[in-house]
Amino acid sequence: MTRTVFTGVQVFDGTGRDPFPAEVLVEGNRITAVKDRVMRVGARVIDGGGGTLLPGLVDAHAHLGFGSTVEHRSRRRDEPDEEKALLVAHAGRVLLDHGITSAYSGGNRLPRTETAARKAFAEGWMPGPRLKAASWEGSAGMVEPGVYDFPGIDGRASDPESVSRFVTDMAELGVDIVKLSLSGESAVVHGTSRIVQFTDEEVAAASRAADHHGVWLTAHAHAAESIKMAVRHGIRAIYHCTFADEETLDLLEAARDRLFVAPTPGIIHANLHETDSEPEPGMEVEATAEAVREVVPELVRRGVRVVPGGDYGFAWNPVGRNLRDLELFVDWFGFTPAEALRAATLHGGRIMGMGDELGLVREGFLADLVLVDGDPLEDIAILQDRRRLAAIMKDGVLHKAPA
Ligand SMILES: [Zn+2]
């Protein structure tokens, strides 16, 4: 069994408590000791030089298959399937290079690529994060064969039976998550974020099918009514939550122990500042930013688990930039750096469904660790510089080791 010891580090354990000096022993794929001094016999020793050791970071809204990373930009959406598969594999390696050791997928263009990547990453013969694989995205409209046209805004869902069949088909492909675009998306099809694309009966049918097949549902939901629908039907992860009104906030609060909200500041920031073209009014870019900056602090105040993950994968918001979400959690939502990190680790482990063994630097937990050259509690933005990530370990294996 391989043994690795991290010495000379301040441990941020993921709970949110202050970092403390300790040595961390990894044996096989588990953390087996976190204490003042551990046995070094037969171990590879990594001296952190006073840096910070974090739990591996979790992205709760990852798109491995959208085509763009910090190393490769693609504006196409019509690559042949083989190329789409390679893009997913490529994005997995880029995520891991940037300290993302777990990714909860926010949807794909070709779901079997994510299930294949999940296996390859888990078996360790391709570099990539732990992955919860998602279905292709869509409105109810896209459950009809051939209607698929991301994000499938048609303002009109199909019928409960075909929605149920869509969930079943996706479950049979082996995905962990089925994503439903309950609202539209103004950034893609102007003026549609406030449109609800499903009926209550359709979401109820999706929920029953998901329970039956043991898959999770994720909702893309900007409009208040779409968020309410997601909560009513027990949807576990809700993206955006932009236009939540008072009644919606009350519902979210009442369900806070069974759901997660990922408000995706990354894509909003990119839409505001990093597109080639001026945002058009129908995109509601400013309105979205304003609303989300009001809603998220209120959700946090009410104890809702808010997790980072900013829809990275588009050419103007590429994979690899993911940890900018943590900076935006601080700047936009008033998190402390420790709270932002806790959201990406403790809550990250929980959204992965692995809260009892993932997301903390703790004896018995899986050895996903990131050694940072510096103190991210002082400056959370240093995490976006991959050169400052001195070591990256996933499942006890060093993806990156100090020189
Ligand atoms: Zn997304």
GROMACS .gro file of C-alpha atoms and ligand atoms in nm:
model
  404
    1MET     CA    1   0.000   0.000   0.000
    2THR     CA    2   0.142   0.341  -0.091
    3ARG     CA    3   0.193   0.580   0.198
    4THR     CA    4   0.222   0.956   0.166
    5VAL     CA    5   0.278   1.205   0.446
    6PHE     CA    6   0.211   1.576   0.415
    7THR     CA    7   0.425   1.777   0.655
    8GLY     CA    8   0.477   2.148   0.709
    9VAL     CA    9   0.116   2.236   0.631
   10GLN     CA   10  -0.171   2.425   0.782
   11VAL     CA   11  -0.475   2.202   0.749
   12PHE     CA   12  -0.805   2.357   0.645
   13ASP     CA   13  -1.018   2.055   0.720
   14GLY     CA   14  -1.334   2.162   0.536
   15THR     CA   15  -1.556   2.216   0.839
   16GLY     CA   16  -1.488   2.589   0.836
   17ARG     CA   17  -1.278   2.593   1.152
   18ASP     CA   18  -0.947   2.780   1.143
   19PRO     CA   19  -0.652   2.604   0.981
   20PHE     CA   20  -0.425   2.422   1.223
   21PRO     CA   21  -0.075   2.275   1.191
   22ALA     CA   22  -0.076   1.898   1.151
   23GLU     CA   23   0.074   1.614   0.954
   24VAL     CA   24  -0.153   1.409   0.734
   25LEU     CA   25  -0.092   1.045   0.653
   26VAL     CA   26  -0.248   0.884   0.346
   27GLU     CA   27  -0.245   0.507   0.310
   28GLY     CA   28  -0.391   0.363  -0.006
   29ASN     CA   29  -0.683   0.586  -0.096
   30ARG     CA   30  -0.770   0.694   0.259
   31ILE     CA   31  -0.654   0.955   0.505
   32THR     CA   32  -0.546   0.746   0.802
   33ALA     CA   33  -0.406   1.007   1.039
   34VAL     CA   34  -0.428   1.382   1.099
   35LYS     CA   35  -0.210   1.468   1.398
   36ASP     CA   36   0.098   1.649   1.525
   37ARG     CA   37   0.339   1.391   1.397
   38VAL     CA   38   0.281   1.073   1.198
   39MET     CA   39   0.508   0.775   1.120
   40ARG     CA   40   0.714   0.832   0.808
   41VAL     CA   41   0.834   0.473   0.761
   42GLY     CA   42   0.809   0.374   0.397
   43ALA     CA   43   0.621   0.691   0.312
   44ARG     CA   44   0.673   0.953   0.050
   45VAL     CA   45   0.708   1.278   0.241
   46ILE     CA   46   0.571   1.597   0.089
   47ASP     CA   47   0.686   1.908   0.271
   48GLY     CA   48   0.425   2.175   0.225
   49GLY     CA   49   0.663   2.454   0.323
   50GLY     CA   50   0.402   2.627   0.534
   51GLY     CA   51   0.131   2.603   0.270
   52THR     CA   52  -0.232   2.508   0.319
   53LEU     CA   53  -0.373   2.160   0.277
   54LEU     CA   54  -0.735   2.153   0.166
   55PRO     CA   55  -0.983   1.878   0.093
   56GLY     CA   56  -1.013   1.827  -0.284
   57LEU     CA   57  -1.254   2.081  -0.431
   58VAL     CA   58  -1.596   1.998  -0.569
   59ASP     CA   59  -1.772   2.169  -0.858
   60ALA     CA   60  -2.148   2.129  -0.833
   61HIS     CA   61  -2.234   2.246  -1.184
   62ALA     CA   62  -1.971   2.111  -1.421
   63HIS     CA   63  -2.000   2.071  -1.798
   64LEU     CA   64  -1.725   1.845  -1.923
   65GLY     CA   65  -1.876   1.814  -2.265
   66PHE     CA   66  -1.953   2.171  -2.364
   67GLY     CA   67  -1.633   2.198  -2.562
   68SER     CA   68  -1.417   2.469  -2.409
   69THR     CA   69  -1.140   2.466  -2.154
   70VAL     CA   70  -0.865   2.712  -2.072
   71GLU     CA   71  -0.649   2.513  -2.313
   72HIS     CA   72  -0.889   2.458  -2.599
   73ARG     CA   73  -1.177   2.676  -2.714
   74SER     CA   74  -1.457   2.543  -2.927
   75ARG     CA   75  -1.760   2.737  -3.035
   76ARG     CA   76  -1.908   2.450  -3.224
   77ARG     CA   77  -2.189   2.240  -3.092
   78ASP     CA   78  -2.198   1.993  -3.378
   79GLU     CA   79  -1.875   1.800  -3.341
   80PRO     CA   80  -1.896   1.434  -3.431
   81ASP     CA   81  -1.966   1.213  -3.131
   82GLU     CA   82  -1.610   1.081  -3.120
   83GLU     CA   83  -1.481   1.435  -3.080
   84LYS     CA   84  -1.737   1.509  -2.810
   85ALA     CA   85  -1.605   1.208  -2.619
   86LEU     CA   86  -1.249   1.333  -2.646
   87LEU     CA   87  -1.356   1.677  -2.525
   88VAL     CA   88  -1.506   1.520  -2.211
   89ALA     CA   89  -1.184   1.331  -2.142
   90HIS     CA   90  -0.980   1.646  -2.202
   91ALA     CA   91  -1.200   1.853  -1.969
   92GLY     CA   92  -1.163   1.591  -1.696
   93ARG     CA   93  -0.787   1.630  -1.697
   94VAL     CA   94  -0.812   2.011  -1.702
   95LEU     CA   95  -1.048   2.003  -1.403
   96LEU     CA   96  -0.809   1.788  -1.204
   97ASP     CA   97  -0.515   2.012  -1.301
   98HIS     CA   98  -0.707   2.299  -1.140
   99GLY     CA   99  -0.779   2.125  -0.811
  100ILE     CA  100  -1.131   2.002  -0.889
  101THR     CA  101  -1.121   1.644  -0.762
  102SER     CA  102  -1.497   1.590  -0.781
  103ALA     CA  103  -1.748   1.709  -1.035
  104TYR     CA  104  -2.124   1.692  -1.016
  105SER     CA  105  -2.229   1.726  -1.377
  106GLY     CA  106  -2.474   1.990  -1.485
  107GLY     CA  107  -2.560   1.814  -1.807
  108ASN     CA  108  -2.406   1.689  -2.123
  109ARG     CA  109  -2.451   1.673  -2.496
  110LEU     CA  110  -2.385   1.301  -2.510
  111PRO     CA  111  -2.447   1.125  -2.179
  112ARG     CA  112  -2.271   0.801  -2.255
  113THR     CA  113  -1.945   0.995  -2.275
  114GLU     CA  114  -1.983   1.100  -1.913
  115THR     CA  115  -2.063   0.751  -1.793
  116ALA     CA  116  -1.757   0.623  -1.983
  117ALA     CA  117  -1.542   0.904  -1.845
  118ARG     CA  118  -1.672   0.835  -1.494
  119LYS     CA  119  -1.543   0.479  -1.524
  120ALA     CA  120  -1.208   0.575  -1.677
  121PHE     CA  121  -1.146   0.844  -1.413
  122ALA     CA  122  -1.248   0.610  -1.130
  123GLU     CA  123  -1.026   0.330  -1.253
  124GLY     CA  124  -0.741   0.579  -1.279
  125TRP     CA  125  -0.632   0.514  -1.637
  126MET     CA  126  -0.742   0.859  -1.745
  127PRO     CA  127  -0.688   1.168  -1.530
  128GLY     CA  128  -1.012   1.325  -1.415
  129PRO     CA  129  -1.228   1.397  -1.113
  130ARG     CA  130  -1.474   1.176  -0.936
  131LEU     CA  131  -1.774   1.228  -1.155
  132LYS     CA  132  -2.147   1.215  -1.112
  133ALA     CA  133  -2.260   1.181  -1.471
  134ALA     CA  134  -2.562   1.366  -1.604
  135SER     CA  135  -2.814   1.326  -1.880
  136TRP     CA  136  -2.828   1.555  -2.174
  137GLU     CA  137  -2.999   1.873  -2.085
  138GLY     CA  138  -3.330   1.979  -2.200
  139SER     CA  139  -3.674   2.113  -2.173
  140ALA     CA  140  -3.960   1.873  -2.195
  141GLY     CA  141  -3.964   1.946  -2.567
  142MET     CA  142  -3.642   1.761  -2.627
  143VAL     CA  143  -3.774   1.432  -2.495
  144GLU     CA  144  -3.930   1.386  -2.835
  145PRO     CA  145  -3.678   1.221  -3.063
  146GLY     CA  146  -3.525   1.473  -3.299
  147VAL     CA  147  -3.655   1.781  -3.120
  148TYR     CA  148  -3.328   1.821  -2.929
  149ASP     CA  149  -3.213   2.177  -2.970
  150PHE     CA  150  -3.030   2.307  -2.667
  151PRO     CA  151  -3.180   2.426  -2.446
  152GLY     CA  152  -3.494   2.332  -2.629
  153ILE     CA  153  -3.701   2.636  -2.546
  154ASP     CA  154  -4.042   2.560  -2.680
  155GLY     CA  155  -4.251   2.701  -2.401
  156ARG     CA  156  -4.449   2.385  -2.397
  157ALA     CA  157  -4.373   2.051  -2.241
  158SER     CA  158  -4.470   1.722  -2.397
  159ASP     CA  159  -4.669   1.509  -2.157
  160PRO     CA  160  -4.599   1.328  -1.829
  161GLU     CA  161  -4.550   0.997  -1.999
  162SER     CA  162  -4.274   1.112  -2.233
  163VAL     CA  163  -4.100   1.300  -1.951
  164SER     CA  164  -4.107   0.983  -1.747
  165ARG     CA  165  -3.972   0.789  -2.045
  166PHE     CA  166  -3.689   1.041  -2.084
  167VAL     CA  167  -3.585   0.989  -1.720
  168THR     CA  168  -3.607   0.612  -1.763
  169ASP     CA  169  -3.402   0.618  -2.085
  170MET     CA  170  -3.133   0.829  -1.921
  171ALA     CA  171  -3.127   0.606  -1.612
  172GLU     CA  172  -3.082   0.305  -1.835
  173LEU     CA  173  -2.780   0.472  -1.995
  174GLY     CA  174  -2.629   0.474  -1.648
  175VAL     CA  175  -2.632   0.842  -1.556
  176ASP     CA  176  -2.642   0.951  -1.192
  177ILE     CA  177  -2.833   1.271  -1.259
  178VAL     CA  178  -3.115   1.373  -1.490
  179LYS     CA  179  -3.127   1.743  -1.560
  180LEU     CA  180  -3.453   1.920  -1.638
  181SER     CA  181  -3.461   2.276  -1.763
  182LEU     CA  182  -3.772   2.378  -1.575
  183SER     CA  183  -3.731   2.739  -1.683
  184GLY     CA  184  -3.584   2.880  -2.000
  185GLU     CA  185  -3.250   3.059  -2.021
  186SER     CA  186  -3.245   3.419  -2.135
  187ALA     CA  187  -2.870   3.411  -2.195
  188VAL     CA  188  -2.933   3.154  -2.469
  189VAL     CA  189  -3.282   3.229  -2.594
  190HIS     CA  190  -3.362   3.588  -2.503
  191GLY     CA  191  -3.637   3.660  -2.257
  192THR     CA  192  -3.704   3.302  -2.154
  193SER     CA  193  -3.561   3.278  -1.800
  194ARG     CA  194  -3.902   3.367  -1.660
  195ILE     CA  195  -4.083   3.107  -1.870
  196VAL     CA  196  -4.173   2.778  -1.708
  197GLN     CA  197  -4.128   2.492  -1.951
  198PHE     CA  198  -4.284   2.203  -1.762
  199THR     CA  199  -4.621   2.138  -1.609
  200ASP     CA  200  -4.657   2.021  -1.252
  201GLU     CA  201  -4.775   1.678  -1.370
  202GLU     CA  202  -4.466   1.640  -1.586
  203VAL     CA  203  -4.228   1.717  -1.301
  204ALA     CA  204  -4.424   1.484  -1.076
  205ALA     CA  205  -4.382   1.209  -1.336
  206ALA     CA  206  -4.008   1.281  -1.364
  207SER     CA  207  -3.975   1.264  -0.989
  208ARG     CA  208  -4.154   0.928  -0.968
  209ALA     CA  209  -3.938   0.783  -1.245
  210ALA     CA  210  -3.620   0.916  -1.083
  211ASP     CA  211  -3.714   0.757  -0.750
  212HIS     CA  212  -3.799   0.433  -0.922
  213HIS     CA  213  -3.465   0.415  -1.104
  214GLY     CA  214  -3.251   0.557  -0.824
  215VAL     CA  215  -3.125   0.864  -1.010
  216TRP     CA  216  -3.111   1.223  -0.888
  217LEU     CA  217  -3.287   1.514  -1.051
  218THR     CA  218  -3.131   1.854  -1.107
  219ALA     CA  219  -3.338   2.155  -1.207
  220HIS     CA  220  -3.232   2.450  -1.416
  221ALA     CA  221  -3.463   2.708  -1.263
  222HIS     CA  222  -3.460   3.088  -1.290
  223ALA     CA  223  -3.832   3.165  -1.271
  224ALA     CA  224  -3.988   3.163  -0.924
  225GLU     CA  225  -4.256   2.916  -1.029
  226SER     CA  226  -3.995   2.678  -1.172
  227ILE     CA  227  -3.802   2.684  -0.843
  228LYS     CA  228  -4.120   2.614  -0.647
  229MET     CA  229  -4.197   2.325  -0.876
  230ALA     CA  230  -3.851   2.181  -0.814
  231VAL     CA  231  -3.891   2.205  -0.437
  232ARG     CA  232  -4.245   2.064  -0.439
  233HIS     CA  233  -4.131   1.755  -0.626
  234GLY     CA  234  -3.824   1.689  -0.416
  235ILE     CA  235  -3.562   1.783  -0.675
  236ARG     CA  236  -3.227   1.756  -0.502
  237ALA     CA  237  -3.016   2.019  -0.676
  238ILE     CA  238  -3.148   2.351  -0.803
  239TYR     CA  239  -2.938   2.565  -1.032
  240HIS     CA  240  -2.958   2.944  -1.055
  241CYS     CA  241  -3.260   3.020  -0.830
  242THR     CA  242  -3.242   3.368  -0.970
  243PHE     CA  243  -3.590   3.509  -0.937
  244ALA     CA  244  -3.689   3.349  -0.608
  245ASP     CA  245  -3.960   3.552  -0.437
  246GLU     CA  246  -4.049   3.546  -0.069
  247GLU     CA  247  -4.275   3.243  -0.097
  248THR     CA  248  -4.003   3.056  -0.289
  249LEU     CA  249  -3.744   3.142  -0.025
  250ASP     CA  250  -3.976   3.004   0.244
  251LEU     CA  251  -4.016   2.678   0.051
  252LEU     CA  252  -3.641   2.646  -0.002
  253GLU     CA  253  -3.577   2.709   0.365
  254ALA     CA  254  -3.828   2.444   0.471
  255ALA     CA  255  -3.655   2.191   0.243
  256ARG     CA  256  -3.299   2.300   0.321
  257ASP     CA  257  -3.184   1.962   0.454
  258ARG     CA  258  -3.268   1.777   0.137
  259LEU     CA  259  -3.159   2.013  -0.137
  260PHE     CA  260  -2.866   2.217  -0.264
  261VAL     CA  261  -2.863   2.542  -0.456
  262ALA     CA  262  -2.590   2.626  -0.708
  263PRO     CA  263  -2.634   2.989  -0.815
  264THR     CA  264  -2.359   2.977  -1.084
  265PRO     CA  265  -2.200   3.321  -1.048
  266GLY     CA  266  -1.920   3.219  -1.287
  267ILE     CA  267  -2.133   3.222  -1.599
  268ILE     CA  268  -2.310   3.540  -1.493
  269HIS     CA  269  -1.975   3.712  -1.444
  270ALA     CA  270  -1.859   3.586  -1.783
  271ASN     CA  271  -2.181   3.700  -1.952
  272LEU     CA  272  -2.132   4.044  -1.799
  273HIS     CA  273  -1.764   4.088  -1.872
  274GLU     CA  274  -1.618   3.829  -2.101
  275THR     CA  275  -1.828   3.776  -2.409
  276ASP     CA  276  -1.710   3.908  -2.745
  277SER     CA  277  -2.034   4.095  -2.803
  278GLU     CA  278  -2.230   4.346  -2.598
  279PRO     CA  279  -2.503   4.172  -2.398
  280GLU     CA  280  -2.846   4.236  -2.548
  281PRO     CA  281  -3.135   4.347  -2.324
  282GLY     CA  282  -3.329   4.020  -2.370
  283MET     CA  283  -3.039   3.831  -2.218
  284GLU     CA  284  -3.124   3.987  -1.881
  285VAL     CA  285  -2.759   3.974  -1.786
  286GLU     CA  286  -2.769   4.269  -1.547
  287ALA     CA  287  -3.105   4.168  -1.402
  288THR     CA  288  -2.980   3.815  -1.343
  289ALA     CA  289  -2.667   3.937  -1.167
  290GLU     CA  290  -2.864   4.178  -0.952
  291ALA     CA  291  -3.127   3.924  -0.854
  292VAL     CA  292  -2.884   3.649  -0.769
  293ARG     CA  293  -2.676   3.882  -0.555
  294GLU     CA  294  -2.984   3.955  -0.350
  295VAL     CA  295  -3.117   3.602  -0.332
  296VAL     CA  296  -2.805   3.410  -0.235
  297PRO     CA  297  -2.720   3.592   0.090
  298GLU     CA  298  -3.083   3.543   0.190
  299LEU     CA  299  -3.062   3.170   0.118
  300VAL     CA  300  -2.746   3.146   0.326
  301ARG     CA  301  -2.911   3.337   0.610
  302ARG     CA  302  -3.189   3.078   0.600
  303GLY     CA  303  -2.947   2.787   0.621
  304VAL     CA  304  -2.983   2.660   0.263
  305ARG     CA  305  -2.671   2.481   0.138
  306VAL     CA  306  -2.532   2.697  -0.142
  307VAL     CA  307  -2.257   2.533  -0.347
  308PRO     CA  308  -2.011   2.662  -0.608
  309GLY     CA  309  -2.012   2.558  -0.972
  310GLY     CA  310  -2.043   2.825  -1.236
  311ASP     CA  311  -2.145   2.659  -1.561
  312TYR     CA  312  -1.785   2.646  -1.687
  313GLY     CA  313  -1.747   2.487  -2.028
  314PHE     CA  314  -1.841   2.763  -2.270
  315ALA     CA  315  -1.579   2.941  -2.479
  316TRP     CA  316  -1.612   3.262  -2.277
  317ASN     CA  317  -1.635   3.071  -1.946
  318PRO     CA  318  -1.404   2.775  -1.998
  319VAL     CA  319  -1.340   2.469  -1.782
  320GLY     CA  320  -1.036   2.533  -1.564
  321ARG     CA  321  -1.159   2.867  -1.439
  322ASN     CA  322  -1.396   2.692  -1.197
  323LEU     CA  323  -1.251   2.821  -0.872
  324ARG     CA  324  -1.337   3.176  -0.968
  325ASP     CA  325  -1.675   3.087  -0.824
  326LEU     CA  326  -1.518   3.093  -0.478
  327GLU     CA  327  -1.394   3.447  -0.531
  328LEU     CA  328  -1.741   3.548  -0.650
  329PHE     CA  329  -1.898   3.381  -0.346
  330VAL     CA  330  -1.686   3.620  -0.139
  331ASP     CA  331  -1.722   3.933  -0.354
  332TRP     CA  332  -2.085   3.899  -0.455
  333PHE     CA  333  -2.250   3.697  -0.181
  334GLY     CA  334  -2.057   3.804   0.128
  335PHE     CA  335  -1.910   3.465   0.214
  336THR     CA  336  -1.586   3.462   0.409
  337PRO     CA  337  -1.311   3.270   0.227
  338ALA     CA  338  -1.351   2.993   0.486
  339GLU     CA  339  -1.725   2.974   0.415
  340ALA     CA  340  -1.664   2.960   0.041
  341LEU     CA  341  -1.413   2.679   0.087
  342ARG     CA  342  -1.648   2.495   0.317
  343ALA     CA  343  -1.917   2.514   0.049
  344ALA     CA  344  -1.674   2.360  -0.203
  345THR     CA  345  -1.559   2.084   0.032
  346LEU     CA  346  -1.796   1.985   0.313
  347HIS     CA  347  -2.111   2.064   0.114
  348GLY     CA  348  -1.937   1.943  -0.202
  349GLY     CA  349  -1.892   1.598  -0.050
  350ARG     CA  350  -2.258   1.600   0.040
  351ILE     CA  351  -2.387   1.695  -0.303
  352MET     CA  352  -2.174   1.410  -0.438
  353GLY     CA  353  -2.375   1.186  -0.205
  354MET     CA  354  -2.055   1.095  -0.022
  355GLY     CA  355  -2.071   1.322   0.281
  356ASP     CA  356  -1.958   1.048   0.518
  357GLU     CA  357  -1.627   0.999   0.335
  358LEU     CA  358  -1.561   1.296   0.106
  359GLY     CA  359  -1.508   1.667   0.158
  360LEU     CA  360  -1.302   1.678   0.478
  361VAL     CA  361  -0.943   1.627   0.581
  362ARG     CA  362  -1.029   1.370   0.843
  363GLU     CA  363  -0.916   1.024   0.942
  364GLY     CA  364  -1.106   0.763   0.742
  365PHE     CA  365  -1.202   1.001   0.462
  366LEU     CA  366  -1.104   0.950   0.099
  367ALA     CA  367  -0.767   1.102   0.018
  368ASP     CA  368  -0.864   1.389  -0.212
  369LEU     CA  369  -0.630   1.672  -0.118
  370VAL     CA  370  -0.499   1.997  -0.259
  371LEU     CA  371  -0.179   2.154  -0.129
  372VAL     CA  372  -0.180   2.529  -0.184
  373ASP     CA  373   0.131   2.740  -0.192
  374GLY     CA  374  -0.001   3.020   0.027
  375ASP     CA  375  -0.310   3.092   0.232
  376PRO     CA  376  -0.639   3.094   0.041
  377LEU     CA  377  -0.813   3.227   0.351
  378GLU     CA  378  -0.616   3.545   0.305
  379ASP     CA  379  -0.669   3.558  -0.069
  380ILE     CA  380  -0.919   3.313  -0.216
  381ALA     CA  381  -0.820   3.417  -0.570
  382ILE     CA  382  -0.482   3.238  -0.549
  383LEU     CA  383  -0.670   2.912  -0.607
  384GLN     CA  384  -0.731   3.019  -0.966
  385ASP     CA  385  -0.358   3.010  -1.039
  386ARG     CA  386  -0.276   2.646  -1.098
  387ARG     CA  387   0.092   2.716  -1.031
  388ARG     CA  388  -0.009   2.780  -0.670
  389LEU     CA  389  -0.158   2.432  -0.642
  390ALA     CA  390   0.163   2.256  -0.541
  391ALA     CA  391   0.013   1.908  -0.507
  392ILE     CA  392  -0.315   1.754  -0.615
  393MET     CA  393  -0.419   1.412  -0.492
  394LYS     CA  394  -0.729   1.218  -0.590
  395ASP     CA  395  -0.820   0.888  -0.434
  396GLY     CA  396  -0.475   0.859  -0.278
  397VAL     CA  397  -0.295   0.907  -0.610
  398LEU     CA  398  -0.085   1.216  -0.670
  399HIS     CA  399  -0.201   1.380  -0.992
  400LYS     CA  400   0.052   1.652  -0.928
  401ALA     CA  401   0.347   1.648  -0.692
  402PRO     CA  402   0.576   1.933  -0.591
  403ALA     CA  403   0.886   1.960  -0.810
  404ZN      ZN  404  -2.527   2.457  -1.693
   0.00000   0.00000   0.00000
